[in-house]
XYZ file of C-alpha atoms in Angstrom:
516
model
C -1.257 -27.090 29.170
C -3.717 -24.558 29.211
C -4.707 -23.766 32.674
C -8.894 -24.284 32.471
C -9.738 -21.758 34.510
C -12.979 -19.468 34.779
C -13.491 -16.013 36.495
C -16.825 -14.121 36.452
C -14.643 -10.760 37.217
C -11.819 -9.113 36.515
C -10.227 -11.506 34.020
C -6.724 -11.169 32.236
C -8.387 -11.770 28.891
C -11.754 -10.558 27.974
C -13.441 -7.108 28.775
C -11.529 -3.744 29.939
C -11.924 -2.383 33.341
C -14.761 -0.505 34.590
C -12.572 2.702 34.582
C -11.702 2.003 30.973
C -15.299 1.720 30.220
C -16.486 5.439 32.325
C -13.654 7.041 30.259
C -14.785 5.996 26.891
C -18.472 6.684 27.938
C -17.644 10.242 29.048
C -16.556 10.638 25.593
C -19.216 9.538 23.952
C -21.456 11.820 25.752
C -19.209 14.875 25.218
C -19.071 14.451 21.598
C -23.107 13.533 21.469
C -23.623 17.108 23.430
C -22.006 18.851 20.743
C -23.682 17.198 18.070
C -26.538 18.743 20.010
C -25.197 22.031 20.506
C -24.378 22.260 16.535
C -27.582 21.108 15.494
C -29.226 23.733 18.007
C -26.841 26.038 16.862
C -27.368 25.460 12.753
C -31.644 25.881 13.208
C -30.994 29.752 15.327
C -29.161 30.678 12.268
C -32.017 29.010 10.024
C -34.522 31.044 12.054
C -32.619 34.278 12.241
C -31.987 34.096 8.474
C -35.036 33.416 7.811
C -36.764 36.389 10.197
C -34.496 38.900 8.294
C -36.405 37.415 4.831
C -39.637 38.147 6.585
C -38.838 41.465 7.497
C -37.896 42.714 3.730
C -41.159 41.246 2.260
C -43.191 43.239 5.059
C -41.170 46.725 3.745
C -42.099 45.693 0.746
C -45.929 44.601 1.386
C -45.948 41.784 0.617
C -47.144 38.444 1.801
C -46.161 34.722 1.091
C -48.001 31.126 1.089
C -46.407 28.062 1.811
C -47.667 24.994 -0.196
C -46.584 21.731 -1.226
C -47.250 20.097 -4.821
C -45.665 16.526 -5.414
C -44.018 16.706 -2.199
C -42.501 19.950 -2.656
C -42.807 23.044 -1.140
C -43.730 25.835 -3.245
C -43.409 29.522 -1.942
C -46.297 31.848 -3.905
C -46.360 35.928 -3.320
C -49.116 37.662 -2.358
C -48.422 40.366 -5.520
C -51.070 43.023 -6.605
C -52.046 43.496 -10.046
C -50.764 46.762 -10.112
C -47.348 45.367 -8.885
C -43.960 47.321 -9.486
C -41.160 44.922 -11.499
C -38.147 45.640 -9.286
C -40.284 44.368 -6.482
C -41.250 41.488 -7.855
C -37.787 40.904 -9.369
C -36.191 41.514 -5.053
C -39.108 39.233 -3.895
C -38.434 35.954 -6.084
C -34.782 36.497 -5.192
C -36.168 36.451 -1.402
C -38.021 33.590 -1.873
C -35.055 31.192 -3.910
C -32.436 32.529 -1.094
C -35.270 30.946 1.426
C -35.594 27.692 -0.553
C -31.232 27.597 -0.757
C -31.627 27.994 3.236
C -33.920 25.147 3.683
C -32.427 23.265 1.655
C -28.990 23.460 3.228
C -30.386 23.362 6.363
C -32.032 20.038 6.123
C -29.267 18.693 4.577
C -26.696 19.704 7.692
C -29.382 18.075 10.057
C -29.488 15.543 8.222
C -25.478 14.807 8.133
C -25.723 15.810 12.250
C -28.424 13.038 12.833
C -26.701 10.628 10.919
C -23.245 11.059 13.149
C -25.692 11.149 16.392
C -27.191 8.347 15.480
C -23.457 6.475 14.895
C -22.464 7.903 18.135
C -25.528 6.825 20.115
C -25.344 3.295 18.541
C -21.129 2.874 19.689
C -22.527 4.564 23.247
C -25.080 1.540 23.704
C -22.582 -1.115 23.067
C -20.184 0.178 25.638
C -22.974 0.062 28.100
C -23.306 -3.163 27.069
C -20.211 -4.815 27.102
C -19.626 -2.958 30.463
C -22.866 -4.770 31.410
C -21.562 -7.981 30.194
C -18.745 -7.741 32.513
C -20.484 -7.031 35.648
C -23.295 -9.676 35.274
C -22.627 -12.447 37.530
C -23.932 -15.160 34.390
C -20.555 -13.854 32.457
C -18.079 -16.129 32.372
C -14.246 -15.209 30.368
C -11.730 -17.179 30.073
C -8.762 -16.305 32.202
C -4.871 -17.343 31.382
C -1.548 -16.742 33.422
C 1.307 -15.971 32.508
C 2.926 -19.106 33.882
C 0.626 -21.068 31.180
C 1.734 -21.689 27.617
C 3.714 -19.053 25.081
C 2.188 -17.316 22.546
C 5.060 -17.250 19.892
C 8.183 -15.480 21.517
C 5.609 -13.320 23.894
C 3.682 -14.101 26.990
C 0.064 -15.293 25.205
C -2.421 -17.889 25.535
C -1.729 -21.223 22.721
C -3.889 -24.438 22.889
C -1.800 -27.756 22.543
C -5.561 -30.261 22.146
C -8.767 -30.230 21.019
C -10.565 -29.015 24.801
C -8.097 -26.511 24.867
C -8.876 -25.161 20.976
C -12.350 -24.785 22.372
C -10.907 -22.400 24.932
C -8.909 -20.825 22.991
C -11.869 -20.347 19.905
C -13.526 -18.669 22.718
C -11.237 -16.072 22.719
C -10.680 -15.879 19.095
C -14.356 -15.178 18.779
C -14.407 -12.368 21.360
C -11.682 -10.724 19.673
C -13.895 -10.942 16.661
C -17.348 -9.756 18.292
C -16.706 -6.137 17.489
C -14.030 -3.985 15.641
C -15.177 -0.562 18.028
C -14.843 -2.786 21.268
C -11.607 -4.116 19.988
C -10.300 -0.834 19.125
C -11.202 0.203 22.528
C -9.821 -2.709 24.660
C -6.624 -2.153 22.980
C -6.271 0.536 25.228
C -5.915 -1.820 28.248
C -3.904 -4.231 26.840
C -2.208 -5.584 23.534
C -4.856 -8.421 21.787
C -2.842 -11.409 20.057
C -1.522 -10.185 16.761
C 0.680 -13.328 15.767
C -0.749 -17.395 16.832
C 1.447 -19.939 16.488
C 0.305 -23.713 17.139
C 2.638 -26.380 17.345
C 3.049 -29.376 19.112
C -0.649 -29.475 19.472
C -2.774 -32.656 17.923
C -6.360 -31.101 16.830
C -9.072 -33.237 15.943
C -11.854 -32.397 12.928
C -14.465 -30.578 15.425
C -11.810 -28.245 16.793
C -10.275 -27.426 13.610
C -13.648 -27.095 12.102
C -14.655 -24.545 15.123
C -10.641 -22.739 14.292
C -12.011 -22.032 10.766
C -15.374 -20.562 11.819
C -13.275 -18.604 14.743
C -11.131 -17.365 11.828
C -13.747 -15.938 9.461
C -14.854 -13.549 12.199
C -11.330 -12.382 13.931
C -9.822 -9.450 12.980
C -6.983 -9.020 15.208
C -4.846 -12.151 13.832
C -2.292 -10.687 11.535
C 0.452 -14.135 11.023
C -0.983 -17.751 11.833
C 1.829 -20.731 11.982
C 0.488 -23.880 11.908
C 3.644 -25.698 12.999
C 4.572 -29.744 13.403
C 2.111 -31.794 15.146
C -0.953 -34.002 14.714
C -4.253 -32.218 12.625
C -6.699 -33.790 11.260
C -6.882 -33.789 7.524
C -10.494 -32.568 7.072
C -10.271 -30.141 9.882
C -6.780 -28.702 7.862
C -9.213 -28.081 4.880
C -11.477 -26.130 6.399
C -8.874 -24.108 7.960
C -7.288 -23.449 4.525
C -11.122 -22.807 3.257
C -11.500 -20.286 5.739
C -9.017 -17.891 3.908
C -11.879 -16.676 1.210
C -13.425 -14.911 4.194
C -10.582 -14.091 6.830
C -9.183 -10.093 5.317
C -6.416 -9.646 8.245
C -4.220 -12.403 8.334
C -1.151 -11.425 6.149
C 1.201 -14.308 6.892
C 0.538 -17.582 6.662
C 3.121 -19.998 7.605
C 2.127 -24.174 7.271
C 4.835 -26.514 8.586
C 4.659 -30.089 8.570
C 1.189 -31.673 8.613
C 0.473 -27.860 8.656
C 0.912 -28.413 4.614
C -2.458 -30.115 4.588
C -4.523 -27.110 4.550
C -3.103 -26.894 1.603
C -6.337 -28.701 0.005
C -8.758 -26.205 1.279
C -6.222 -23.272 0.744
C -5.730 -23.251 -3.422
C -9.369 -22.097 -4.037
C -8.838 -19.637 -0.996
C -6.323 -17.290 -2.432
C -8.418 -16.783 -5.585
C -10.084 -14.232 -3.822
C -8.226 -13.372 -0.493
C -6.460 -10.039 -0.745
C -5.050 -10.567 2.463
C -1.849 -13.292 2.699
C 1.115 -11.492 1.486
C 3.669 -13.853 2.730
C 2.899 -17.488 2.270
C 5.393 -19.997 4.188
C 5.641 -24.041 3.126
C 7.786 -26.589 4.755
C 9.057 -27.962 7.564
C 11.463 -26.171 10.311
C 13.256 -29.857 9.837
C 15.877 -30.731 7.114
C 13.409 -32.646 3.989
C 10.583 -33.302 6.709
C 7.425 -32.624 4.843
C 6.018 -34.486 2.052
C 4.019 -32.162 -0.129
C 1.711 -34.211 -2.466
C 1.209 -33.326 -6.031
C -2.610 -32.510 -5.684
C -2.051 -29.854 -3.013
C 0.738 -28.465 -5.091
C -1.569 -28.345 -7.772
C -4.378 -26.758 -6.042
C -1.742 -23.668 -4.708
C -0.251 -23.429 -8.420
C -4.342 -22.684 -9.206
C -4.611 -20.199 -6.943
C -1.314 -18.258 -7.305
C -2.326 -18.129 -10.793
C -5.288 -15.544 -9.833
C -3.804 -14.170 -6.598
C -2.169 -10.388 -7.205
C -1.225 -10.433 -3.536
C 0.915 -12.358 -2.744
C 4.874 -11.000 -2.626
C 6.782 -13.600 -0.859
C 6.746 -17.234 -1.377
C 8.676 -19.558 0.757
C 9.192 -23.152 0.188
C 11.618 -24.688 3.015
C 12.709 -28.144 3.472
C 9.942 -30.027 1.648
C 10.095 -33.560 -0.021
C 8.386 -33.596 -4.080
C 7.828 -37.269 -4.096
C 6.883 -38.288 -7.435
C 5.072 -41.200 -8.743
C 4.562 -42.379 -12.003
C 0.938 -41.358 -12.329
C 1.710 -38.040 -10.067
C 4.617 -36.662 -11.940
C 6.347 -33.262 -12.013
C 4.576 -31.865 -8.304
C 7.253 -29.188 -8.291
C 7.193 -28.853 -11.469
C 3.404 -27.559 -12.081
C 4.366 -24.745 -9.787
C 6.630 -23.612 -12.898
C 3.099 -22.582 -14.469
C 2.054 -20.320 -11.868
C 5.298 -18.288 -12.014
C 4.217 -17.783 -15.756
C 1.170 -16.064 -14.759
C 1.708 -14.752 -11.480
C 2.908 -11.057 -11.405
C 2.748 -9.886 -8.047
C 5.652 -12.519 -6.346
C 8.673 -10.614 -5.277
C 10.698 -13.220 -3.252
C 11.187 -17.021 -4.011
C 12.657 -19.171 -1.682
C 13.031 -22.680 -2.406
C 15.515 -23.709 0.580
C 16.631 -26.896 1.221
C 14.044 -28.596 -0.930
C 14.125 -31.657 -2.527
C 12.731 -31.723 -6.215
C 13.162 -34.345 -9.082
C 15.585 -32.905 -12.144
C 12.992 -32.375 -14.681
C 10.581 -30.081 -12.127
C 13.711 -27.779 -11.480
C 13.946 -27.719 -15.301
C 10.692 -26.094 -15.448
C 11.023 -23.875 -12.579
C 14.034 -22.366 -14.463
C 12.555 -21.965 -17.570
C 9.573 -19.899 -16.463
C 12.257 -17.071 -15.384
C 12.178 -16.869 -18.919
C 8.725 -15.323 -19.059
C 8.473 -14.108 -14.996
C 9.136 -10.433 -14.419
C 8.124 -9.498 -10.853
C 10.883 -11.478 -8.946
C 13.859 -10.294 -8.248
C 15.035 -12.361 -5.343
C 15.710 -15.730 -5.985
C 16.916 -18.030 -3.000
C 17.713 -21.769 -4.377
C 19.978 -22.068 -1.507
C 20.993 -25.988 -0.483
C 18.371 -27.317 -3.257
C 19.771 -30.467 -4.901
C 19.276 -31.153 -8.886
C 19.473 -27.761 -10.097
C 19.494 -27.313 -13.787
C 22.436 -24.982 -14.047
C 21.945 -25.334 -18.017
C 18.555 -23.934 -17.728
C 18.961 -21.304 -15.418
C 21.744 -20.290 -17.080
C 19.145 -19.463 -20.208
C 16.640 -18.091 -18.040
C 19.232 -15.521 -16.751
C 20.589 -14.737 -20.013
C 16.895 -12.883 -21.325
C 15.216 -12.171 -17.563
C 15.633 -8.873 -16.521
C 13.850 -8.913 -13.084
C 16.070 -10.940 -11.266
C 18.762 -8.818 -8.425
C 19.256 -10.909 -5.773
C 20.889 -14.501 -6.423
C 21.383 -17.233 -4.150
C 23.087 -20.613 -4.685
C 24.705 -21.384 -1.829
C 25.544 -25.011 -0.983
C 23.729 -26.005 -4.246
C 26.988 -28.548 -5.515
C 27.879 -27.092 -8.692
C 31.235 -27.942 -9.957
C 33.191 -26.429 -12.583
C 30.852 -26.815 -15.337
C 27.700 -25.517 -13.729
C 29.880 -22.426 -12.608
C 31.224 -21.876 -16.197
C 27.016 -22.138 -17.439
C 26.151 -19.403 -15.057
C 29.716 -17.610 -15.810
C 27.944 -17.488 -19.431
C 24.509 -16.525 -18.388
C 26.090 -13.609 -16.080
C 28.300 -12.196 -19.247
C 24.470 -10.931 -20.948
C 22.745 -10.797 -17.934
C 22.358 -7.110 -16.954
C 20.192 -7.156 -13.595
C 21.943 -9.530 -11.242
C 23.991 -6.987 -8.715
C 24.438 -9.885 -5.687
C 25.525 -13.821 -6.356
C 26.429 -16.051 -3.856
C 28.037 -18.539 -5.261
C 29.523 -20.039 -1.613
C 29.722 -23.431 -0.707
C 29.444 -24.864 -3.701
C 32.114 -27.620 -5.545
C 33.984 -25.561 -8.358
C 37.700 -24.727 -8.354
C 40.147 -22.891 -10.243
C 38.285 -23.365 -13.953
C 35.310 -22.223 -12.162
C 36.600 -19.305 -10.344
C 37.964 -18.335 -13.917
C 35.271 -18.269 -16.040
C 33.806 -15.993 -13.515
C 36.918 -13.901 -13.219
C 36.260 -13.404 -17.103
C 32.634 -12.338 -15.567
C 34.078 -9.375 -13.960
C 35.907 -7.935 -17.328
C 32.910 -7.613 -18.819
C 29.772 -7.254 -16.546
C 29.450 -4.011 -15.120
C 26.108 -4.483 -12.571
C 27.407 -7.335 -10.657
C 28.138 -5.274 -6.652
C 28.788 -8.571 -4.763
C 30.185 -12.074 -5.001
C 30.848 -15.065 -2.872
C 32.779 -17.727 -3.760
C 33.847 -18.838 -0.774
C 34.032 -22.506 0.838
C 34.690 -23.623 -2.500
C 37.581 -25.603 -1.421
C 38.978 -26.706 -4.812
C 39.378 -23.639 -5.875
C 43.659 -22.883 -5.354
C 45.755 -19.150 -5.284
C 45.413 -19.680 -9.350
C 41.565 -19.166 -8.728
C 42.321 -16.206 -6.651
C 44.932 -14.653 -9.435
C 42.024 -14.867 -11.994
C 39.702 -13.397 -9.603
C 42.407 -10.565 -8.631
C 42.718 -9.918 -12.704
C 39.235 -9.491 -13.255
C 39.184 -6.684 -10.713
C 41.749 -4.750 -12.003
C 39.123 -3.874 -15.228
C 35.902 -4.023 -13.403
C 34.961 -1.069 -11.189
C 31.249 -2.009 -9.834
C 32.261 -5.111 -7.655
C 32.055 -3.912 -4.042
C 33.944 -7.132 -2.254
C 34.293 -10.613 -3.461
C 34.400 -12.905 -0.999
C 36.871 -16.025 -0.601
C 38.182 -19.072 1.902
C 42.254 -18.801 2.720
C 41.910 -22.737 3.385
C 44.625 -23.800 0.855
C 46.106 -20.217 0.553
C 49.978 -19.544 1.449
C 51.073 -17.350 4.240
C 52.773 -14.899 1.764
C 49.878 -15.081 -0.763
C 47.604 -14.310 2.197
C 49.427 -11.134 2.868
C 49.460 -9.963 -0.411
C 46.030 -9.790 -0.282
C 46.162 -6.397 2.146
C 46.303 -4.856 -0.970
C 43.562 -6.253 -2.860
C 40.787 -4.712 0.013
C 37.896 -5.777 -2.308
C 38.927 -9.528 -1.399
C 37.679 -10.421 1.671
C 38.618 -13.376 3.413
C 36.534 -13.311 6.971
C 33.609 -16.026 6.857
C 30.359 -14.095 6.949
C 28.558 -14.439 3.744
C 26.215 -12.234 4.571
C 28.014 -9.019 3.919
C 27.930 -9.972 0.767
C 25.206 -11.735 -0.346
C 21.339 -11.554 1.285
C 21.474 -15.209 1.688
C 23.312 -18.053 3.607
C 23.489 -19.622 7.025
């Protein structure tokens, strides 16, 4: 666990070295001196131009009387009754010039004074920070590299409630002063990514963590992984995102999903999170309740900043009273116009839920990448009908979708109409030659598809591959079709050499944006 050791001076996490304070103090003092110099130069220039005006008025034999009326200065010329009109005109012009000079001078001085005040206040903060470090009563958390890792980098991470209290002190320190933090960054890199996993936090510790997240402004990525987390405490953490404005990537795995209870309302006002991930690092390990998804849905209906939504390895268990746990998300997809990438990898929804999600793509116009990798119960008919009218999806993954010939034919019919999908990952399904022939017909009419993966469909024989080759003779947009040569004869494999767009190497990433 975290070494709970404290030192009075020279801590590895806390304030900077005194030399850094001195350097920053010198820069501030030079800035203040420069501003004062400019202020003095402006004063000299203003006085000089005023003397020129006074000298000219004396040449004209005139004097001036400055009075105040209703808080404003008024310049009155001492004119004789037999005064020359030309001289009067020049004198009035000189008086107007003096007033303009005064207004310009006061405006410039006001701006300089504002900058001086800001610099002096900043200097006081640096001096105070230096004093805190040198004070014998100041205790700062000290963490060594041998303790715990901080998301692939050697950074501190708590694992128990006691450790969390120490960690929160660090978070609060990183939220104390933005100017101090920018200065401290020169000394060492502050935490940007926090990964809490294998932790056991009680309500009190999680509530304190929520309060720290409200003021912290250095963390941009937060992952709450597997562990034991108090339900009410995690709700407080979710509610903290109403205030937090710096975390852009939020991942909730396993029991970390309990934060959904408070996150839904937060997403209605949060303008920072752009990537949100919900699920499990293990297959079908996270059980997500209806209430949690309902709250997330309401938040996504309003939120316009999340561009990537990932739901991975979730188990949506239904009851007679709570139907359509994942299906309610479809309502958000119909309204939300900010999500560009949607991933439902490895999740296990009900058939009716997937039908509702598929139908949402008839309305949604923002999602360009749709990953249904490993999703069971995909409604191929509903998805195909949606693809016929959808004009935004460009990358589609049906990898390991357990789809046979009937489902492949449905998707193929949709692609004859669809003119936006450019990449289709149909690898590792269950269709054979009939499905391949349907896709070959697509190649003859579709002009947008550039990559197609049909590998690991072990029911496909040479007959299906020949149909695809025949389709390629007409198609000029396809760059690569990936197949598996498992059931192909040696002579047929040799003949494929003359078809460079047919790829038999097992590397899905070459032809599709997804895949394991």
